[in-house]
Amino acid sequence: MTGYCIRRPHRVDSRGIPVRARDISFFISLFFARLADQMLLFLVPLVVFQTTQSPALSGLAFFIETLPRYLLFSVCGILCDRRSPVTLLVISQRFRLLTCAMGVAGHELLGGVGWLVALSAVCGILSTQGFLAREVMLPQIFRQQRFEKVLSYSQLGDQLGMVIGPILAAALLGLWPWQIVVGITAFLFLLADLGLTLWHRSSRIELAPPEAAYDRWVDPFRIALKHIWHLPGLRRAAALSAGLNFVFGATLATSAAMVTGIHGQSEQSYALLQTASAIASIAILAFLAHVIIPLRAMGAIGYTAIFIGGLLTAISPSYGVYAAGYILVLGFDRMFTIYLRSLRQKIIPQKDFGKTTGAMITVNNLSQPLAGLLVGLFSGPEGPSLVIGGISLVMGAIGVIAAVSAAPVLKQANR
């Protein structure tokens, strides 16, 4: 994250504020927002499983938590083309703070773990808006940098949140009930908002003007879907990402039950496993920030590693095998994400970037909550291993079909 800034240590903007300090405040805001979001993602499946002792209900909770954020990616993408992404990012962070406070208050008044699932689902929707706002802003803020490198550093902020988030959430959950932990996440959202405010006040970067209103509300959806279907490479990339997220979603939905239930490990082991996978992601992102890899190779390596990881988590005769598969899935997901985001930035026109990216992410990621639903519906007494194995085989089939048909398009994208 600091590598980008070190290259320009003496540049200042028109107010005399160092560009390095300005950029650091932007990435610090990203880090705190991701840290708080990751803590919520850690709490929901674990608290639900501890409360119910049911892997199926844990999977259903994951489905309820993740479905809204992916369904609304298209709407959030349209908003990013119609409104200032900075304003949308501010709204996202401040309303997440408010949602955490309201969720805890609702639990104290009425009781029930459903308040945790509900507040996490609402925060997920707001996280979707914040992510897409940053996605639209990044190419314009860092115009002079190699985009793969910018993405690597921005995702390093994400991964640092993933490293610290599970450890912090597990430690706090050992001291206090989940309501207090959620209150601490609200404070972290406040810190994220303060960092963004500092960056915004010190920055004079001009973003692309918002687009005019359409005659019909369906027009932006139609344009976005037309781009996904017709622009070279986007359709196949969407299919690959959907297959990958099938395995990724199943892994996340079952991780609490697999680690603390089937493999009989402690909550601390669960947190350490997530930390190990995040550290692997950081190593991969640091490597990608300094080494140029062709997009086609980057996508193929990431996809293959995640497929192997899914199979390992499915067979998992021991906790060590499961942990290896889990680390492969979550670690190399970052590599494939860099590939996908770089490909989108190269292909999608700037004026339609928000709406098309939002629609594509919706298509890509609906398989994540679907995976959680399948785990909830079809996991038998022996656990979700068979479901994960079947999902991994589906991912492999999608990869083979896409690889056979996509080679000419991907070669052209790499040039």
CSV table of C-alpha atoms in Angstrom, one decimal:
chain,number,residue,atom,x,y,z
A,1,MET,CA,0.0,0.0,0.0
A,2,THR,CA,2.9,2.4,0.7
A,3,GLY,CA,4.8,1.4,-2.4
A,4,TYR,CA,2.7,3.5,-4.7
A,5,CYS,CA,3.1,6.5,-2.5
A,6,ILE,CA,6.9,6.3,-2.1
A,7,ARG,CA,7.3,6.8,-5.8
A,8,ARG,CA,6.0,10.4,-5.5
A,9,PRO,CA,7.1,11.5,-2.0
A,10,HIS,CA,7.7,15.2,-2.8
A,11,ARG,CA,4.7,16.1,-4.9
A,12,VAL,CA,2.1,18.4,-3.4
A,13,ASP,CA,-1.3,19.5,-4.5
A,14,SER,CA,-2.4,23.2,-4.9
A,15,ARG,CA,-3.1,23.5,-1.2
A,16,GLY,CA,0.5,22.3,-0.3
A,17,ILE,CA,-0.7,19.0,1.2
A,18,PRO,CA,1.6,16.1,0.3
A,19,VAL,CA,0.1,13.8,-2.3
A,20,ARG,CA,1.4,10.8,-0.3
A,21,ALA,CA,-0.5,11.8,2.8
A,22,ARG,CA,-3.6,12.3,0.8
A,23,ASP,CA,-3.4,8.9,-0.9
A,24,ILE,CA,-2.7,7.2,2.5
A,25,SER,CA,-5.8,8.6,4.0
A,26,PHE,CA,-7.8,7.1,1.1
A,27,PHE,CA,-6.4,3.7,1.6
A,28,ILE,CA,-6.7,4.0,5.4
A,29,SER,CA,-10.4,4.6,4.9
A,30,LEU,CA,-10.7,1.6,2.7
A,31,PHE,CA,-8.9,-0.5,5.4
A,32,PHE,CA,-11.1,0.5,8.3
A,33,ALA,CA,-14.3,-0.1,6.2
A,34,ARG,CA,-13.0,-3.5,5.2
A,35,LEU,CA,-12.0,-4.4,8.7
A,36,ALA,CA,-15.4,-3.7,10.1
A,37,ASP,CA,-17.1,-5.5,7.2
A,38,GLN,CA,-14.9,-8.5,7.7
A,39,MET,CA,-15.7,-8.6,11.4
A,40,LEU,CA,-19.4,-8.8,10.6
A,41,LEU,CA,-18.8,-11.6,8.1
A,42,PHE,CA,-16.9,-13.5,10.7
A,43,LEU,CA,-19.6,-13.1,13.4
A,44,VAL,CA,-22.7,-14.1,11.5
A,45,PRO,CA,-22.0,-17.8,10.6
A,46,LEU,CA,-20.1,-18.4,13.9
A,47,VAL,CA,-22.8,-16.9,16.2
A,48,VAL,CA,-25.6,-18.6,14.3
A,49,PHE,CA,-23.8,-22.0,14.5
A,50,GLN,CA,-23.0,-21.5,18.2
A,51,THR,CA,-26.6,-20.7,18.9
A,52,THR,CA,-28.3,-23.4,16.8
A,53,GLN,CA,-25.5,-26.1,16.4
A,54,SER,CA,-26.8,-26.5,12.8
A,55,PRO,CA,-24.6,-26.3,9.7
A,56,ALA,CA,-27.7,-26.0,7.6
A,57,LEU,CA,-29.0,-23.0,9.5
A,58,SER,CA,-25.5,-21.5,9.3
A,59,GLY,CA,-25.6,-21.9,5.5
A,60,LEU,CA,-29.1,-20.4,5.4
A,61,ALA,CA,-27.9,-17.4,7.4
A,62,PHE,CA,-25.0,-16.9,5.0
A,63,PHE,CA,-27.6,-17.0,2.1
A,64,ILE,CA,-29.7,-14.3,3.8
A,65,GLU,CA,-26.7,-12.2,4.5
A,66,THR,CA,-25.1,-12.3,1.1
A,67,LEU,CA,-28.1,-12.4,-1.4
A,68,PRO,CA,-29.2,-8.7,-1.0
A,69,ARG,CA,-25.7,-7.3,-1.6
A,70,TYR,CA,-25.3,-9.2,-4.8
A,71,LEU,CA,-28.8,-8.6,-6.1
A,72,LEU,CA,-28.4,-4.8,-5.8
A,73,PHE,CA,-25.0,-4.6,-7.5
A,74,SER,CA,-26.7,-3.5,-10.7
A,75,VAL,CA,-28.7,-0.8,-9.0
A,76,CYS,CA,-25.6,0.5,-7.2
A,77,GLY,CA,-23.6,0.5,-10.4
A,78,ILE,CA,-26.3,2.7,-12.1
A,79,LEU,CA,-26.2,5.1,-9.2
A,80,CYS,CA,-22.4,5.4,-9.6
A,81,ASP,CA,-22.9,6.6,-13.2
A,82,ARG,CA,-25.7,9.0,-12.2
A,83,ARG,CA,-24.3,10.5,-8.9
A,84,SER,CA,-20.9,11.5,-7.5
A,85,PRO,CA,-19.1,8.3,-6.4
A,86,VAL,CA,-17.6,10.3,-3.5
A,87,THR,CA,-21.0,11.2,-2.2
A,88,LEU,CA,-22.2,7.6,-2.5
A,89,LEU,CA,-19.1,6.4,-0.7
A,90,VAL,CA,-19.8,8.8,2.2
A,91,ILE,CA,-23.4,7.7,2.4
A,92,SER,CA,-22.4,4.1,2.4
A,93,GLN,CA,-20.0,4.4,5.4
A,94,ARG,CA,-22.2,6.6,7.5
A,95,PHE,CA,-25.3,4.5,7.1
A,96,ARG,CA,-23.4,1.3,8.0
A,97,LEU,CA,-22.5,3.0,11.3
A,98,LEU,CA,-26.2,3.8,11.8
A,99,THR,CA,-27.3,0.3,10.8
A,100,CYS,CA,-25.0,-1.3,13.4
A,101,ALA,CA,-26.4,0.9,16.1
A,102,MET,CA,-30.0,0.2,15.1
A,103,GLY,CA,-29.4,-3.6,14.9
A,104,VAL,CA,-28.0,-3.7,18.5
A,105,ALA,CA,-30.9,-1.6,19.8
A,106,GLY,CA,-33.4,-3.9,18.1
A,107,HIS,CA,-31.8,-6.9,19.7
A,108,GLU,CA,-31.8,-5.3,23.2
A,109,LEU,CA,-35.5,-4.4,22.8
A,110,LEU,CA,-36.8,-7.6,21.1
A,111,GLY,CA,-34.1,-10.2,21.4
A,112,GLY,CA,-33.1,-12.9,18.8
A,113,VAL,CA,-29.9,-13.6,16.8
A,114,GLY,CA,-31.8,-12.6,13.6
A,115,TRP,CA,-30.9,-8.9,14.3
A,116,LEU,CA,-27.3,-9.8,13.7
A,117,VAL,CA,-28.1,-11.4,10.4
A,118,ALA,CA,-30.4,-8.5,9.4
A,119,LEU,CA,-27.9,-5.7,10.2
A,120,SER,CA,-25.1,-7.6,8.4
A,121,ALA,CA,-27.3,-8.0,5.3
A,122,VAL,CA,-28.1,-4.2,5.3
A,123,CYS,CA,-24.4,-3.4,5.9
A,124,GLY,CA,-23.6,-5.8,3.0
A,125,ILE,CA,-25.9,-3.7,0.6
A,126,LEU,CA,-24.2,-0.5,1.7
A,127,SER,CA,-20.8,-2.2,1.3
A,128,THR,CA,-21.8,-3.0,-2.3
A,129,GLN,CA,-22.4,0.7,-2.9
A,130,GLY,CA,-19.1,1.6,-1.3
A,131,PHE,CA,-17.2,-0.9,-3.3
A,132,LEU,CA,-18.7,0.1,-6.7
A,133,ALA,CA,-18.1,3.8,-5.9
A,134,ARG,CA,-14.4,3.1,-5.3
A,135,GLU,CA,-14.3,0.9,-8.4
A,136,VAL,CA,-15.4,3.8,-10.5
A,137,MET,CA,-13.0,6.2,-8.7
A,138,LEU,CA,-9.8,4.2,-8.8
A,139,PRO,CA,-9.0,4.5,-12.6
A,140,GLN,CA,-9.6,8.2,-12.4
A,141,ILE,CA,-7.7,8.9,-9.2
A,142,PHE,CA,-4.6,6.9,-10.3
A,143,ARG,CA,-4.5,7.6,-14.0
A,144,GLN,CA,-0.7,7.5,-14.2
A,145,GLN,CA,-0.2,4.1,-12.6
A,146,ARG,CA,-0.4,0.5,-14.0
A,147,PHE,CA,-4.0,-0.5,-13.1
A,148,GLU,CA,-3.0,-4.0,-12.0
A,149,LYS,CA,-0.6,-2.4,-9.5
A,150,VAL,CA,-3.2,0.0,-8.2
A,151,LEU,CA,-5.7,-2.9,-7.7
A,152,SER,CA,-3.1,-4.9,-5.9
A,153,TYR,CA,-2.4,-2.1,-3.4
A,154,SER,CA,-6.1,-1.4,-2.9
A,155,GLN,CA,-6.8,-5.1,-2.2
A,156,LEU,CA,-3.8,-5.1,0.2
A,157,GLY,CA,-5.9,-2.8,2.3
A,158,ASP,CA,-8.8,-5.3,2.0
A,159,GLN,CA,-6.5,-8.2,3.0
A,160,LEU,CA,-5.1,-6.4,6.0
A,161,GLY,CA,-8.6,-6.0,7.2
A,162,MET,CA,-9.1,-9.7,6.6
A,163,VAL,CA,-6.0,-10.5,8.6
A,164,ILE,CA,-6.9,-8.4,11.6
A,165,GLY,CA,-10.7,-8.7,11.4
A,166,PRO,CA,-11.1,-12.4,12.4
A,167,ILE,CA,-8.4,-12.1,15.2
A,168,LEU,CA,-10.0,-9.0,16.6
A,169,ALA,CA,-13.6,-10.4,16.3
A,170,ALA,CA,-12.6,-13.7,18.0
A,171,ALA,CA,-10.7,-12.0,20.8
A,172,LEU,CA,-13.6,-9.5,21.4
A,173,LEU,CA,-16.2,-12.3,21.2
A,174,GLY,CA,-14.3,-14.1,23.9
A,175,LEU,CA,-14.6,-11.1,26.2
A,176,TRP,CA,-18.1,-9.7,25.4
A,177,PRO,CA,-21.3,-10.7,23.6
A,178,TRP,CA,-21.7,-10.1,19.9
A,179,GLN,CA,-23.7,-6.9,20.5
A,180,ILE,CA,-20.7,-5.1,21.9
A,181,VAL,CA,-18.5,-6.4,19.1
A,182,VAL,CA,-21.0,-5.0,16.6
A,183,GLY,CA,-20.7,-1.6,18.5
A,184,ILE,CA,-17.0,-1.7,18.0
A,185,THR,CA,-17.5,-2.3,14.2
A,186,ALA,CA,-19.7,0.8,14.2
A,187,PHE,CA,-16.7,2.8,15.6
A,188,LEU,CA,-14.5,1.4,12.8
A,189,PHE,CA,-17.0,2.6,10.2
A,190,LEU,CA,-16.7,6.0,11.8
A,191,LEU,CA,-12.9,5.9,11.4
A,192,ALA,CA,-13.4,5.0,7.8
A,193,ASP,CA,-15.6,8.0,7.3
A,194,LEU,CA,-13.1,10.3,8.9
A,195,GLY,CA,-10.3,9.0,6.6
A,196,LEU,CA,-12.5,9.5,3.5
A,197,THR,CA,-13.4,13.0,4.7
A,198,LEU,CA,-9.7,13.9,5.1
A,199,TRP,CA,-8.9,12.6,1.6
A,200,HIS,CA,-11.8,14.4,0.0
A,201,ARG,CA,-11.0,17.7,1.6
A,202,SER,CA,-7.3,17.5,0.5
A,203,SER,CA,-8.0,16.2,-3.0
A,204,ARG,CA,-8.7,18.3,-6.1
A,205,ILE,CA,-9.0,15.4,-8.5
A,206,GLU,CA,-11.8,15.9,-11.0
A,207,LEU,CA,-14.0,12.9,-11.7
A,208,ALA,CA,-16.0,12.2,-14.8
A,209,PRO,CA,-19.3,14.2,-14.7
A,210,PRO,CA,-22.5,12.1,-14.0
A,211,GLU,CA,-24.5,11.0,-17.0
A,212,ALA,CA,-27.9,12.4,-17.9
A,213,ALA,CA,-31.1,10.6,-16.9
A,214,TYR,CA,-32.5,8.0,-19.3
A,215,ASP,CA,-35.9,8.1,-20.8
A,216,ARG,CA,-36.8,4.7,-19.4
A,217,TRP,CA,-35.7,3.1,-16.1
A,218,VAL,CA,-34.8,-0.2,-17.9
A,219,ASP,CA,-32.4,1.5,-20.3
A,220,PRO,CA,-29.2,1.3,-18.1
A,221,PHE,CA,-29.9,-2.4,-17.4
A,222,ARG,CA,-30.3,-3.0,-21.1
A,223,ILE,CA,-27.1,-1.2,-21.9
A,224,ALA,CA,-25.2,-3.1,-19.2
A,225,LEU,CA,-26.4,-6.5,-20.2
A,226,LYS,CA,-25.7,-5.7,-23.9
A,227,HIS,CA,-22.1,-4.9,-23.0
A,228,ILE,CA,-21.7,-8.2,-21.0
A,229,TRP,CA,-23.1,-10.2,-23.9
A,230,HIS,CA,-21.3,-8.5,-26.8
A,231,LEU,CA,-18.1,-7.0,-25.6
A,232,PRO,CA,-15.2,-9.4,-26.4
A,233,GLY,CA,-14.3,-11.5,-23.4
A,234,LEU,CA,-16.9,-10.3,-20.8
A,235,ARG,CA,-19.4,-13.1,-21.3
A,236,ARG,CA,-16.8,-15.8,-20.7
A,237,ALA,CA,-15.2,-13.9,-17.8
A,238,ALA,CA,-18.6,-13.7,-16.2
A,239,ALA,CA,-19.1,-17.5,-16.6
A,240,LEU,CA,-15.7,-18.2,-15.1
A,241,SER,CA,-16.3,-15.9,-12.2
A,242,ALA,CA,-19.7,-17.4,-11.5
A,243,GLY,CA,-18.2,-20.9,-11.3
A,244,LEU,CA,-15.4,-19.6,-9.0
A,245,ASN,CA,-17.8,-17.9,-6.7
A,246,PHE,CA,-19.9,-21.1,-6.5
A,247,VAL,CA,-16.9,-22.7,-4.7
A,248,PHE,CA,-16.0,-19.5,-2.8
A,249,GLY,CA,-19.5,-19.1,-1.4
A,250,ALA,CA,-19.7,-22.8,-0.4
A,251,THR,CA,-16.4,-22.5,1.4
A,252,LEU,CA,-17.4,-19.4,3.3
A,253,ALA,CA,-20.9,-20.7,4.1
A,254,THR,CA,-19.5,-23.9,5.6
A,255,SER,CA,-16.3,-22.8,7.2
A,256,ALA,CA,-17.6,-22.2,10.7
A,257,ALA,CA,-19.4,-25.6,10.8
A,258,MET,CA,-16.5,-27.5,9.1
A,259,VAL,CA,-13.8,-26.1,11.4
A,260,THR,CA,-15.5,-25.9,14.8
A,261,GLY,CA,-18.0,-28.7,14.2
A,262,ILE,CA,-16.8,-31.5,11.9
A,263,HIS,CA,-13.1,-31.1,12.5
A,264,GLY,CA,-13.6,-30.2,16.2
A,265,GLN,CA,-11.4,-27.1,16.3
A,266,SER,CA,-11.7,-24.0,18.5
A,267,GLU,CA,-12.9,-20.6,17.6
A,268,GLN,CA,-9.3,-19.4,17.8
A,269,SER,CA,-8.4,-22.0,15.2
A,270,TYR,CA,-11.2,-20.7,13.0
A,271,ALA,CA,-9.8,-17.2,13.3
A,272,LEU,CA,-6.3,-18.3,12.7
A,273,LEU,CA,-7.3,-20.2,9.5
A,274,GLN,CA,-8.9,-17.0,8.1
A,275,THR,CA,-5.8,-15.1,9.1
A,276,ALA,CA,-3.6,-17.6,7.3
A,277,SER,CA,-5.7,-17.4,4.1
A,278,ALA,CA,-5.5,-13.6,4.3
A,279,ILE,CA,-1.8,-13.6,4.7
A,280,ALA,CA,-1.5,-15.9,1.7
A,281,SER,CA,-3.6,-13.3,-0.2
A,282,ILE,CA,-1.3,-10.5,0.9
A,283,ALA,CA,1.7,-12.4,-0.4
A,284,ILE,CA,0.0,-13.0,-3.7
A,285,LEU,CA,-1.1,-9.3,-4.0
A,286,ALA,CA,2.4,-8.1,-3.1
A,287,PHE,CA,3.8,-10.3,-5.8
A,288,LEU,CA,1.3,-9.1,-8.4
A,289,ALA,CA,2.1,-5.5,-7.5
A,290,HIS,CA,5.8,-5.9,-8.5
A,291,VAL,CA,5.7,-8.6,-11.2
A,292,ILE,CA,3.9,-8.3,-14.5
A,293,ILE,CA,1.9,-11.4,-15.4
A,294,PRO,CA,-0.2,-11.7,-18.6
A,295,LEU,CA,-3.9,-11.5,-17.9
A,296,ARG,CA,-4.6,-14.9,-19.4
A,297,ALA,CA,-2.0,-16.6,-17.2
A,298,MET,CA,-3.2,-14.7,-14.1
A,299,GLY,CA,-6.8,-15.9,-14.6
A,300,ALA,CA,-5.8,-19.5,-15.4
A,301,ILE,CA,-3.5,-19.8,-12.3
A,302,GLY,CA,-6.1,-18.3,-10.0
A,303,TYR,CA,-9.0,-20.4,-11.3
A,304,THR,CA,-7.1,-23.7,-11.2
A,305,ALA,CA,-5.8,-23.1,-7.6
A,306,ILE,CA,-9.3,-22.4,-6.4
A,307,PHE,CA,-10.7,-25.5,-8.1
A,308,ILE,CA,-8.0,-27.6,-6.4
A,309,GLY,CA,-8.7,-25.9,-3.1
A,310,GLY,CA,-12.5,-26.6,-3.4
A,311,LEU,CA,-11.8,-30.3,-3.9
A,312,LEU,CA,-9.4,-30.4,-0.9
A,313,THR,CA,-12.0,-28.9,1.4
A,314,ALA,CA,-14.6,-31.4,0.2
A,315,ILE,CA,-12.5,-34.6,0.8
A,316,SER,CA,-10.7,-33.2,3.9
A,317,PRO,CA,-9.9,-36.4,5.7
A,318,SER,CA,-8.0,-34.3,8.3
A,319,TYR,CA,-8.1,-30.7,9.4
A,320,GLY,CA,-4.7,-30.1,7.7
A,321,VAL,CA,-6.1,-31.0,4.3
A,322,TYR,CA,-9.1,-28.8,4.9
A,323,ALA,CA,-7.0,-25.9,5.9
A,324,ALA,CA,-4.8,-26.2,2.8
A,325,GLY,CA,-7.8,-26.2,0.6
A,326,TYR,CA,-9.4,-23.3,2.4
A,327,ILE,CA,-6.2,-21.2,2.0
A,328,LEU,CA,-6.0,-22.0,-1.7
A,329,VAL,CA,-9.6,-20.9,-2.2
A,330,LEU,CA,-9.4,-17.6,-0.3
A,331,GLY,CA,-5.8,-16.8,-1.2
A,332,PHE,CA,-6.0,-17.2,-5.0
A,333,ASP,CA,-9.4,-15.6,-5.2
A,334,ARG,CA,-7.5,-12.3,-4.9
A,335,MET,CA,-5.4,-13.2,-8.0
A,336,PHE,CA,-8.5,-14.0,-10.1
A,337,THR,CA,-10.1,-10.8,-8.8
A,338,ILE,CA,-7.2,-8.7,-10.1
A,339,TYR,CA,-7.5,-10.5,-13.5
A,340,LEU,CA,-11.2,-9.8,-13.7
A,341,ARG,CA,-11.1,-6.2,-12.6
A,342,SER,CA,-8.3,-5.4,-15.0
A,343,LEU,CA,-10.1,-7.1,-17.8
A,344,ARG,CA,-13.3,-5.0,-17.1
A,345,GLN,CA,-11.3,-1.8,-17.0
A,346,LYS,CA,-9.7,-2.6,-20.4
A,347,ILE,CA,-13.0,-3.5,-22.1
A,348,ILE,CA,-15.9,-1.5,-20.6
A,349,PRO,CA,-16.4,2.1,-21.8
A,350,GLN,CA,-15.8,4.7,-19.0
A,351,LYS,CA,-19.3,6.2,-19.4
A,352,ASP,CA,-21.0,2.9,-18.8
A,353,PHE,CA,-18.4,1.5,-16.4
A,354,GLY,CA,-20.5,1.7,-13.2
A,355,LYS,CA,-23.7,0.1,-14.6
A,356,THR,CA,-21.9,-2.6,-16.6
A,357,THR,CA,-19.6,-3.5,-13.7
A,358,GLY,CA,-22.5,-3.7,-11.3
A,359,ALA,CA,-24.5,-5.9,-13.6
A,360,MET,CA,-21.5,-8.2,-14.2
A,361,ILE,CA,-20.8,-8.5,-10.5
A,362,THR,CA,-24.5,-9.4,-9.9
A,363,VAL,CA,-24.2,-12.2,-12.6
A,364,ASN,CA,-20.8,-13.3,-11.2
A,365,ASN,CA,-21.8,-13.4,-7.5
A,366,LEU,CA,-25.3,-14.7,-7.4
A,367,SER,CA,-23.7,-18.2,-7.2
A,368,GLN,CA,-22.3,-17.3,-3.7
A,369,PRO,CA,-25.6,-17.1,-1.9
A,370,LEU,CA,-26.9,-19.9,-4.1
A,371,ALA,CA,-24.0,-22.0,-2.7
A,372,GLY,CA,-25.1,-21.2,0.8
A,373,LEU,CA,-28.7,-22.2,0.0
A,374,LEU,CA,-27.6,-25.5,-1.5
A,375,VAL,CA,-25.5,-26.2,1.6
A,376,GLY,CA,-28.5,-25.4,3.8
A,377,LEU,CA,-30.9,-27.6,1.8
A,378,PHE,CA,-28.8,-30.6,1.0
A,379,SER,CA,-26.2,-31.0,3.8
A,380,GLY,CA,-26.9,-34.3,5.5
A,381,PRO,CA,-25.9,-35.5,8.9
A,382,GLU,CA,-22.4,-36.3,7.5
A,383,GLY,CA,-21.8,-32.6,6.8
A,384,PRO,CA,-21.6,-30.5,3.7
A,385,SER,CA,-18.6,-32.2,2.1
A,386,LEU,CA,-20.6,-33.9,-0.7
A,387,VAL,CA,-22.2,-30.5,-1.6
A,388,ILE,CA,-18.8,-28.8,-1.7
A,389,GLY,CA,-17.4,-31.6,-3.9
A,390,GLY,CA,-20.3,-31.4,-6.4
A,391,ILE,CA,-20.0,-27.6,-6.6
A,392,SER,CA,-16.3,-27.9,-7.2
A,393,LEU,CA,-16.9,-30.3,-10.1
A,394,VAL,CA,-19.4,-27.8,-11.6
A,395,MET,CA,-16.7,-25.1,-11.4
A,396,GLY,CA,-14.2,-27.4,-13.1
A,397,ALA,CA,-16.6,-28.1,-15.9
A,398,ILE,CA,-17.3,-24.4,-16.4
A,399,GLY,CA,-13.6,-23.7,-16.5
A,400,VAL,CA,-12.9,-26.4,-19.2
A,401,ILE,CA,-15.7,-25.1,-21.4
A,402,ALA,CA,-14.7,-21.5,-21.1
A,403,ALA,CA,-11.0,-22.3,-21.7
A,404,VAL,CA,-11.7,-24.2,-24.9
A,405,SER,CA,-13.9,-21.4,-26.3
A,406,ALA,CA,-12.1,-18.3,-24.9
A,407,ALA,CA,-8.5,-18.6,-26.1
A,408,PRO,CA,-8.7,-16.3,-29.1
A,409,VAL,CA,-10.5,-13.5,-27.1
A,410,LEU,CA,-8.2,-13.7,-24.2
A,411,LYS,CA,-5.1,-13.5,-26.4
A,412,GLN,CA,-6.5,-10.3,-27.9
A,413,ALA,CA,-7.2,-8.9,-24.4
A,414,ASN,CA,-3.6,-9.5,-23.4
A,415,ARG,CA,-2.1,-7.4,-26.2
